[in-house]
Amino acid sequence: MSAVPVTIGVRVPAPGPVDAAASGPLVDTHGRVHRDLRISLTDRCSLRCTYCMPEQGNEWLARTSILTLDEIERAARVAAAAGVSTFRLTGGEPLLRRDIVDVVRRLAAIEGPDGPVQIAMTTNGIRLGEVLPDLVAAGLHRLNISIDTLRADRFHELTRRDRLGEVLEGIAAAAASGLRPLKLNAVAMRGVNDDELVDLVAFAVSHGAQMRFIEQMPLDAGHTWDRTQMVTREEILDALAARWTLVPIPGRAGAPAERWALDGGPHSVGVIASVTAPFCGDCDRLRLTADGQLRNCLFSTTEYDLVPALRSGGDDAEIESILRACVRGKLPGHAINDPSFLQPARGMNAIGG
């Protein structure tokens, strides 16, 4: 069969036939082995962050298009058999999914060639205090929680929601849960939160967490990204170096964040510099959108549709062949810094973090 990639709304020529019997690691044509699948559970979110989506007028995915728990588990089992060892649950906001505990439980029971998989989650923290005990009991291993500011007024302006207290409650619950490493994520934005970088790191340290700053990327639904408003990796490090001695931590491998020990450790800080210091050469990640589209890059304009195989009687070999076609089609990098770069049609909430 031929796996057919889809550019949003437009069919493009299919790649050549895929050998359904192909086996071994998921290696692309540039030698990168893929071990991480990020699974978006919904495009909906309880916040409306200005760099992600509009406050009003969002076009949500039809509920009938959202993958069911059985479909998610089946796709994950095929991916695990092919060597994927970590599943990160994202959204939108994954905790809005009513069956989130069952999702974690079913995925945590999967084993690959090297043993049980790891289950991670990226969340805004709202509802986390309520459901975290059940998530841990179901098999959740790691958490990333997004928090861009510690100021209530600024949080309200940035997210268009007055819910900072709930996010802080979620972080406190995560800190008390024993899940480690615990990571807090913030998008660094000029004139918005760039005066809080030191405060955010100190807050993370006080909760036994690692703060990670993310360069703002062209992934907003309104396509209003402005490079001049992005706080760069060097600016972030310069701000932190005024408070701590930063010592680089080696062994990054395929991780998106570079890390530095604070005053020699044990605490550390990370920077994800997708724009000014791309790490595409070591990328080991794939993405599955909530409506069943495989993506080989966050910035890809091409998707590989798993839905027909999942809903029309396709066998596991067909799903695997689409997965391998997606991996084979991966480009060397995202080309953000190339004049020919095209921003994905989907916003971040619809792609999955």
Short mmCIF file of C-alpha atoms in Angstrom, two decimals:
data_model
loop_
_atom_site.label_atom_id
_atom_site.label_comp_id
_atom_site.label_asym_id
_atom_site.label_seq_id
_atom_site.Cartn_x
_atom_site.Cartn_y
_atom_site.Cartn_z
CA MET A 1 0.00 0.00 0.00
CA SER A 2 1.03 3.66 -0.25
CA ALA A 3 0.91 5.97 2.75
CA VAL A 4 -0.60 9.26 1.62
CA PRO A 5 0.75 12.43 3.23
CA VAL A 6 -1.70 15.30 3.45
CA THR A 7 -0.88 18.99 3.39
CA ILE A 8 -3.75 20.53 5.37
CA GLY A 9 -6.72 20.56 3.02
CA VAL A 10 -4.71 19.49 -0.04
CA ARG A 11 -3.74 16.02 -1.22
CA VAL A 12 -0.15 15.75 -2.39
CA PRO A 13 1.47 12.88 -4.29
CA ALA A 14 1.98 9.76 -2.21
CA PRO A 15 5.47 8.43 -1.58
CA GLY A 16 6.51 5.18 -3.18
CA PRO A 17 5.16 1.85 -1.87
CA VAL A 18 6.17 1.01 1.65
CA ASP A 19 7.32 -2.45 2.60
CA ALA A 20 4.86 -3.40 5.30
CA ALA A 21 7.31 -6.02 6.53
CA ALA A 22 10.01 -3.41 7.22
CA SER A 23 11.35 -3.79 10.72
CA GLY A 24 13.98 -2.41 13.04
CA PRO A 25 14.32 1.05 14.56
CA LEU A 26 12.47 4.05 13.12
CA VAL A 27 15.44 5.62 11.33
CA ASP A 28 15.00 8.48 8.87
CA THR A 29 17.14 9.17 5.81
CA HIS A 30 19.44 11.37 7.93
CA GLY A 31 20.25 8.62 10.43
CA ARG A 32 18.05 9.88 13.28
CA VAL A 33 16.42 7.14 15.37
CA HIS A 34 12.92 8.05 16.59
CA ARG A 35 11.97 7.00 20.11
CA ASP A 36 9.52 9.71 21.22
CA LEU A 37 5.87 10.06 20.14
CA ARG A 38 3.92 13.08 21.30
CA ILE A 39 0.20 12.29 21.34
CA SER A 40 -2.25 15.18 21.32
CA LEU A 41 -5.48 14.24 23.07
CA THR A 42 -7.51 17.34 22.20
CA ASP A 43 -7.13 20.72 20.52
CA ARG A 44 -9.21 22.41 23.23
CA CYS A 45 -7.68 24.31 26.13
CA SER A 46 -8.79 25.96 29.35
CA LEU A 47 -6.58 29.01 28.61
CA ARG A 48 -6.27 31.34 25.61
CA CYS A 49 -2.58 32.24 25.61
CA THR A 50 -1.94 35.13 23.25
CA TYR A 51 0.98 33.37 21.52
CA CYS A 52 -1.11 30.25 20.85
CA MET A 53 -4.73 30.99 19.94
CA PRO A 54 -7.31 33.77 19.65
CA GLU A 55 -9.67 34.43 22.55
CA GLN A 56 -12.74 33.97 20.36
CA GLY A 57 -13.59 32.39 17.01
CA ASN A 58 -11.51 29.23 17.31
CA GLU A 59 -12.51 26.43 14.95
CA TRP A 60 -12.33 23.27 17.03
CA LEU A 61 -11.90 19.79 15.64
CA ALA A 62 -15.17 17.90 15.27
CA ARG A 63 -15.62 15.55 18.20
CA THR A 64 -16.16 12.64 15.82
CA SER A 65 -12.71 13.26 14.35
CA ILE A 66 -10.93 12.94 17.71
CA LEU A 67 -9.22 9.58 18.15
CA THR A 68 -10.87 7.26 20.66
CA LEU A 69 -8.98 5.62 23.51
CA ASP A 70 -8.91 2.31 21.61
CA GLU A 71 -7.50 4.03 18.52
CA ILE A 72 -4.84 5.86 20.52
CA GLU A 73 -3.80 2.64 22.25
CA ARG A 74 -3.59 0.75 18.98
CA ALA A 75 -1.43 3.40 17.30
CA ALA A 76 0.78 3.54 20.39
CA ARG A 77 1.24 -0.24 20.49
CA VAL A 78 2.38 -0.28 16.87
CA ALA A 79 4.77 2.60 17.54
CA ALA A 80 6.17 0.89 20.65
CA ALA A 81 6.77 -2.33 18.71
CA ALA A 82 8.77 -0.24 16.23
CA GLY A 83 10.97 1.19 18.98
CA VAL A 84 9.16 4.21 20.42
CA SER A 85 9.88 4.18 24.15
CA THR A 86 8.29 7.43 25.39
CA PHE A 87 4.78 8.74 24.89
CA ARG A 88 4.17 12.37 25.85
CA LEU A 89 0.50 13.34 26.22
CA THR A 90 -0.25 16.86 25.06
CA GLY A 91 -3.03 19.06 23.73
CA GLY A 92 -4.49 21.65 23.76
CA GLU A 93 -4.86 20.73 27.39
CA PRO A 94 -4.76 16.94 27.95
CA LEU A 95 -6.50 17.16 31.33
CA LEU A 96 -9.68 18.28 29.55
CA ARG A 97 -9.98 14.76 28.19
CA ARG A 98 -12.51 12.97 30.40
CA ASP A 99 -10.82 9.60 30.01
CA ILE A 100 -7.32 10.94 30.74
CA VAL A 101 -6.67 8.49 33.58
CA ASP A 102 -7.69 5.56 31.36
CA VAL A 103 -5.44 6.89 28.57
CA VAL A 104 -2.47 6.89 30.94
CA ARG A 105 -3.34 3.45 32.34
CA ARG A 106 -3.70 1.82 28.92
CA LEU A 107 -0.53 3.36 27.48
CA ALA A 108 1.53 2.64 30.60
CA ALA A 109 0.75 -1.06 30.18
CA ILE A 110 2.44 -1.15 26.75
CA GLU A 111 5.83 -2.80 26.41
CA GLY A 112 8.27 -2.38 23.56
CA PRO A 113 11.34 -4.43 22.59
CA ASP A 114 13.28 -2.95 25.52
CA GLY A 115 10.55 -3.15 28.15
CA PRO A 116 7.75 -0.90 29.45
CA VAL A 117 7.31 2.52 27.86
CA GLN A 118 7.54 5.83 29.72
CA ILE A 119 4.49 8.09 29.96
CA ALA A 120 4.98 11.84 30.24
CA MET A 121 2.53 14.74 30.08
CA THR A 122 2.63 18.45 29.28
CA THR A 123 -0.15 20.40 30.99
CA ASN A 124 -1.10 23.88 32.11
CA GLY A 125 -1.65 22.47 35.59
CA ILE A 126 -5.34 23.34 35.88
CA ARG A 127 -7.17 20.30 37.34
CA LEU A 128 -3.82 18.66 38.12
CA GLY A 129 -4.29 18.74 41.88
CA GLU A 130 -7.63 16.99 41.44
CA VAL A 131 -6.51 14.14 39.18
CA LEU A 132 -2.79 13.72 39.88
CA PRO A 133 -3.10 10.89 42.44
CA ASP A 134 -5.09 8.84 39.93
CA LEU A 135 -2.63 9.67 37.13
CA VAL A 136 0.30 8.51 39.24
CA ALA A 137 -1.53 5.31 40.21
CA ALA A 138 -2.29 4.74 36.50
CA GLY A 139 1.41 4.88 35.61
CA LEU A 140 2.35 8.49 34.77
CA HIS A 141 6.12 8.93 35.02
CA ARG A 142 6.91 12.60 34.28
CA LEU A 143 5.27 16.02 34.12
CA ASN A 144 5.96 19.29 32.35
CA ILE A 145 3.82 22.20 33.54
CA SER A 146 3.54 25.48 31.67
CA ILE A 147 3.77 28.73 33.63
CA ASP A 148 4.84 31.92 31.87
CA THR A 149 4.44 34.37 34.75
CA LEU A 150 4.04 34.45 38.53
CA ARG A 151 2.03 37.68 38.51
CA ALA A 152 -1.75 37.32 38.62
CA ASP A 153 -2.44 40.45 36.56
CA ARG A 154 0.07 39.45 33.92
CA PHE A 155 -1.23 35.88 33.85
CA HIS A 156 -4.75 37.17 33.22
CA GLU A 157 -3.57 39.42 30.40
CA LEU A 158 -1.44 36.71 28.80
CA THR A 159 -3.90 33.80 29.07
CA ARG A 160 -7.16 35.81 29.06
CA ARG A 161 -8.21 33.78 32.08
CA ASP A 162 -7.94 34.46 35.83
CA ARG A 163 -6.66 31.02 36.84
CA LEU A 164 -3.10 31.45 38.12
CA GLY A 165 -4.13 30.16 41.54
CA GLU A 166 -5.23 26.84 40.03
CA VAL A 167 -1.97 26.51 38.11
CA LEU A 168 0.04 27.13 41.27
CA GLU A 169 -2.05 24.53 43.11
CA GLY A 170 -1.26 22.04 40.35
CA ILE A 171 2.47 22.77 40.58
CA ALA A 172 2.38 22.34 44.36
CA ALA A 173 0.62 18.98 43.94
CA ALA A 174 3.20 17.88 41.38
CA ALA A 175 6.06 18.91 43.66
CA ALA A 176 4.54 16.88 46.51
CA SER A 177 3.87 13.85 44.29
CA GLY A 178 7.46 12.74 43.97
CA LEU A 179 7.32 12.63 40.16
CA ARG A 180 10.80 13.54 38.99
CA PRO A 181 12.18 15.14 36.99
CA LEU A 182 9.52 17.83 37.28
CA LYS A 183 9.87 20.54 34.65
CA LEU A 184 8.23 23.96 34.39
CA ASN A 185 8.02 25.57 30.96
CA ALA A 186 7.84 29.27 30.10
CA VAL A 187 7.83 30.99 26.73
CA ALA A 188 10.16 33.99 27.06
CA MET A 189 8.54 37.11 25.55
CA ARG A 190 9.95 40.60 25.22
CA GLY A 191 8.06 43.19 27.22
CA VAL A 192 5.79 40.50 28.64
CA ASN A 193 7.72 38.31 31.07
CA ASP A 194 11.41 38.91 30.31
CA ASP A 195 11.73 40.71 33.66
CA GLU A 196 10.67 37.53 35.51
CA LEU A 197 13.28 35.06 34.26
CA VAL A 198 15.25 34.98 37.53
CA ASP A 199 12.04 34.86 39.60
CA LEU A 200 10.72 31.92 37.60
CA VAL A 201 13.93 29.95 38.10
CA ALA A 202 13.92 30.66 41.83
CA PHE A 203 10.27 29.54 41.98
CA ALA A 204 11.09 26.30 40.18
CA VAL A 205 14.05 25.60 42.47
CA SER A 206 11.81 26.10 45.52
CA HIS A 207 9.52 23.36 44.16
CA GLY A 208 12.30 20.91 43.29
CA ALA A 209 11.69 21.53 39.59
CA GLN A 210 13.78 22.50 36.58
CA MET A 211 12.77 25.74 34.85
CA ARG A 212 12.92 25.62 31.06
CA PHE A 213 12.65 28.71 28.88
CA ILE A 214 11.39 28.36 25.33
CA GLU A 215 12.13 30.76 22.51
CA GLN A 216 8.84 31.95 21.06
CA MET A 217 8.19 30.11 17.80
CA PRO A 218 5.98 30.82 14.74
CA LEU A 219 3.14 28.55 15.81
CA ASP A 220 0.36 30.96 16.72
CA ALA A 221 -2.99 30.41 15.05
CA GLY A 222 -3.13 34.05 13.91
CA HIS A 223 0.31 33.92 12.24
CA THR A 224 1.38 37.11 14.01
CA TRP A 225 4.78 35.86 15.23
CA ASP A 226 7.39 38.62 15.25
CA ARG A 227 11.05 37.65 15.54
CA THR A 228 11.89 40.98 17.19
CA GLN A 229 9.60 40.12 20.12
CA MET A 230 11.37 36.81 20.76
CA VAL A 231 13.77 36.69 23.69
CA THR A 232 16.81 34.78 22.44
CA ARG A 233 18.81 32.04 24.08
CA GLU A 234 21.71 34.41 24.68
CA GLU A 235 19.47 37.02 26.29
CA ILE A 236 17.99 34.41 28.60
CA LEU A 237 21.43 33.16 29.65
CA ASP A 238 22.73 36.69 30.17
CA ALA A 239 19.81 37.48 32.49
CA LEU A 240 20.33 34.30 34.53
CA ALA A 241 24.11 34.73 34.66
CA ALA A 242 23.58 37.95 36.62
CA ARG A 243 22.20 35.79 39.47
CA TRP A 244 23.85 32.37 39.10
CA THR A 245 27.02 30.85 37.74
CA LEU A 246 25.87 28.70 34.82
CA VAL A 247 27.81 25.50 34.11
CA PRO A 248 26.87 23.59 30.94
CA ILE A 249 25.61 20.04 31.55
CA PRO A 250 26.77 17.58 28.86
CA GLY A 251 24.84 14.61 27.51
CA ARG A 252 21.92 16.37 25.85
CA ALA A 253 21.45 13.66 23.19
CA GLY A 254 18.03 14.14 21.56
CA ALA A 255 16.56 16.30 24.33
CA PRO A 256 15.18 19.65 23.15
CA ALA A 257 16.63 21.62 26.08
CA GLU A 258 20.24 22.57 26.69
CA ARG A 259 20.85 22.53 30.44
CA TRP A 260 23.06 24.48 32.82
CA ALA A 261 23.78 23.75 36.49
CA LEU A 262 23.04 26.68 38.80
CA ASP A 263 26.10 27.52 40.93
CA GLY A 264 27.44 24.03 40.30
CA GLY A 265 24.17 22.22 41.11
CA PRO A 266 22.19 20.28 42.07
CA HIS A 267 19.56 22.58 40.55
CA SER A 268 19.56 23.36 36.85
CA VAL A 269 17.86 25.42 34.17
CA GLY A 270 17.09 24.55 30.55
CA VAL A 271 16.69 26.57 27.36
CA ILE A 272 14.88 25.33 24.26
CA ALA A 273 16.26 27.52 21.48
CA SER A 274 14.42 26.21 18.45
CA VAL A 275 14.96 29.45 16.52
CA THR A 276 18.48 30.65 17.32
CA ALA A 277 20.12 27.29 18.09
CA PRO A 278 18.10 24.54 16.34
CA PHE A 279 18.67 20.97 17.49
CA CYS A 280 17.11 19.31 14.45
CA GLY A 281 20.17 17.15 13.82
CA ASP A 282 19.43 15.10 16.95
CA CYS A 283 15.63 15.20 16.89
CA ASP A 284 14.01 11.86 17.79
CA ARG A 285 10.37 13.01 17.99
CA LEU A 286 7.19 12.34 16.06
CA ARG A 287 3.72 13.74 16.68
CA LEU A 288 0.20 12.35 16.46
CA THR A 289 -2.53 14.98 16.36
CA ALA A 290 -5.84 14.54 18.15
CA ASP A 291 -7.52 13.81 14.82
CA GLY A 292 -5.09 11.07 13.83
CA GLN A 293 -2.49 12.82 11.68
CA LEU A 294 1.16 11.81 12.03
CA ARG A 295 3.69 14.64 11.81
CA ASN A 296 7.46 14.23 11.64
CA CYS A 297 8.22 17.82 12.69
CA LEU A 298 6.47 20.46 14.75
CA PHE A 299 6.79 22.80 11.76
CA SER A 300 5.88 20.31 9.05
CA THR A 301 3.30 21.28 6.46
CA THR A 302 2.72 17.62 5.61
CA GLU A 303 0.73 15.08 7.62
CA TYR A 304 0.27 11.31 7.28
CA ASP A 305 -3.31 10.20 7.89
CA LEU A 306 -3.75 7.21 10.21
CA VAL A 307 -7.54 7.46 10.36
CA PRO A 308 -8.38 5.24 7.35
CA ALA A 309 -6.16 2.48 8.70
CA LEU A 310 -7.61 2.83 12.19
CA ARG A 311 -11.27 3.06 11.18
CA SER A 312 -11.56 1.09 7.95
CA GLY A 313 -10.17 -2.29 8.85
CA GLY A 314 -6.48 -1.70 8.26
CA ASP A 315 -4.14 -4.12 10.03
CA ASP A 316 -1.17 -3.21 12.22
CA ALA A 317 1.22 -3.65 9.29
CA GLU A 318 -0.61 -0.87 7.46
CA ILE A 319 -0.34 1.45 10.46
CA GLU A 320 3.36 0.66 10.77
CA SER A 321 3.95 1.33 7.07
CA ILE A 322 2.39 4.79 7.42
CA LEU A 323 4.52 5.41 10.50
CA ARG A 324 7.68 4.45 8.64
CA ALA A 325 6.70 6.57 5.62
CA CYS A 326 6.29 9.53 7.95
CA VAL A 327 9.75 8.96 9.41
CA ARG A 328 11.28 8.53 5.97
CA GLY A 329 9.78 11.81 4.82
CA LYS A 330 11.38 13.86 7.57
CA LEU A 331 13.47 16.81 6.37
CA PRO A 332 16.91 17.69 7.79
CA GLY A 333 15.48 20.64 9.75
CA HIS A 334 12.59 23.05 10.20
CA ALA A 335 14.11 25.91 8.14
CA ILE A 336 12.69 28.67 10.37
CA ASN A 337 15.70 30.79 9.45
CA ASP A 338 15.32 30.20 5.72
CA PRO A 339 13.48 32.81 3.60
CA SER A 340 11.36 29.99 2.14
CA PHE A 341 9.97 28.96 5.56
CA LEU A 342 6.20 28.51 5.69
CA GLN A 343 4.41 28.54 9.02
CA PRO A 344 2.20 25.47 9.56
CA ALA A 345 -1.48 26.05 8.87
CA ARG A 346 -2.41 24.58 12.25
CA GLY A 347 -1.76 26.45 15.47
CA MET A 348 0.17 24.89 18.33
CA ASN A 349 -3.00 23.78 20.12
CA ALA A 350 -4.08 21.73 17.09
CA ILE A 351 -0.62 20.25 16.43
CA GLY A 352 0.15 19.21 19.99
CA GLY A 353 2.99 20.48 22.17
#
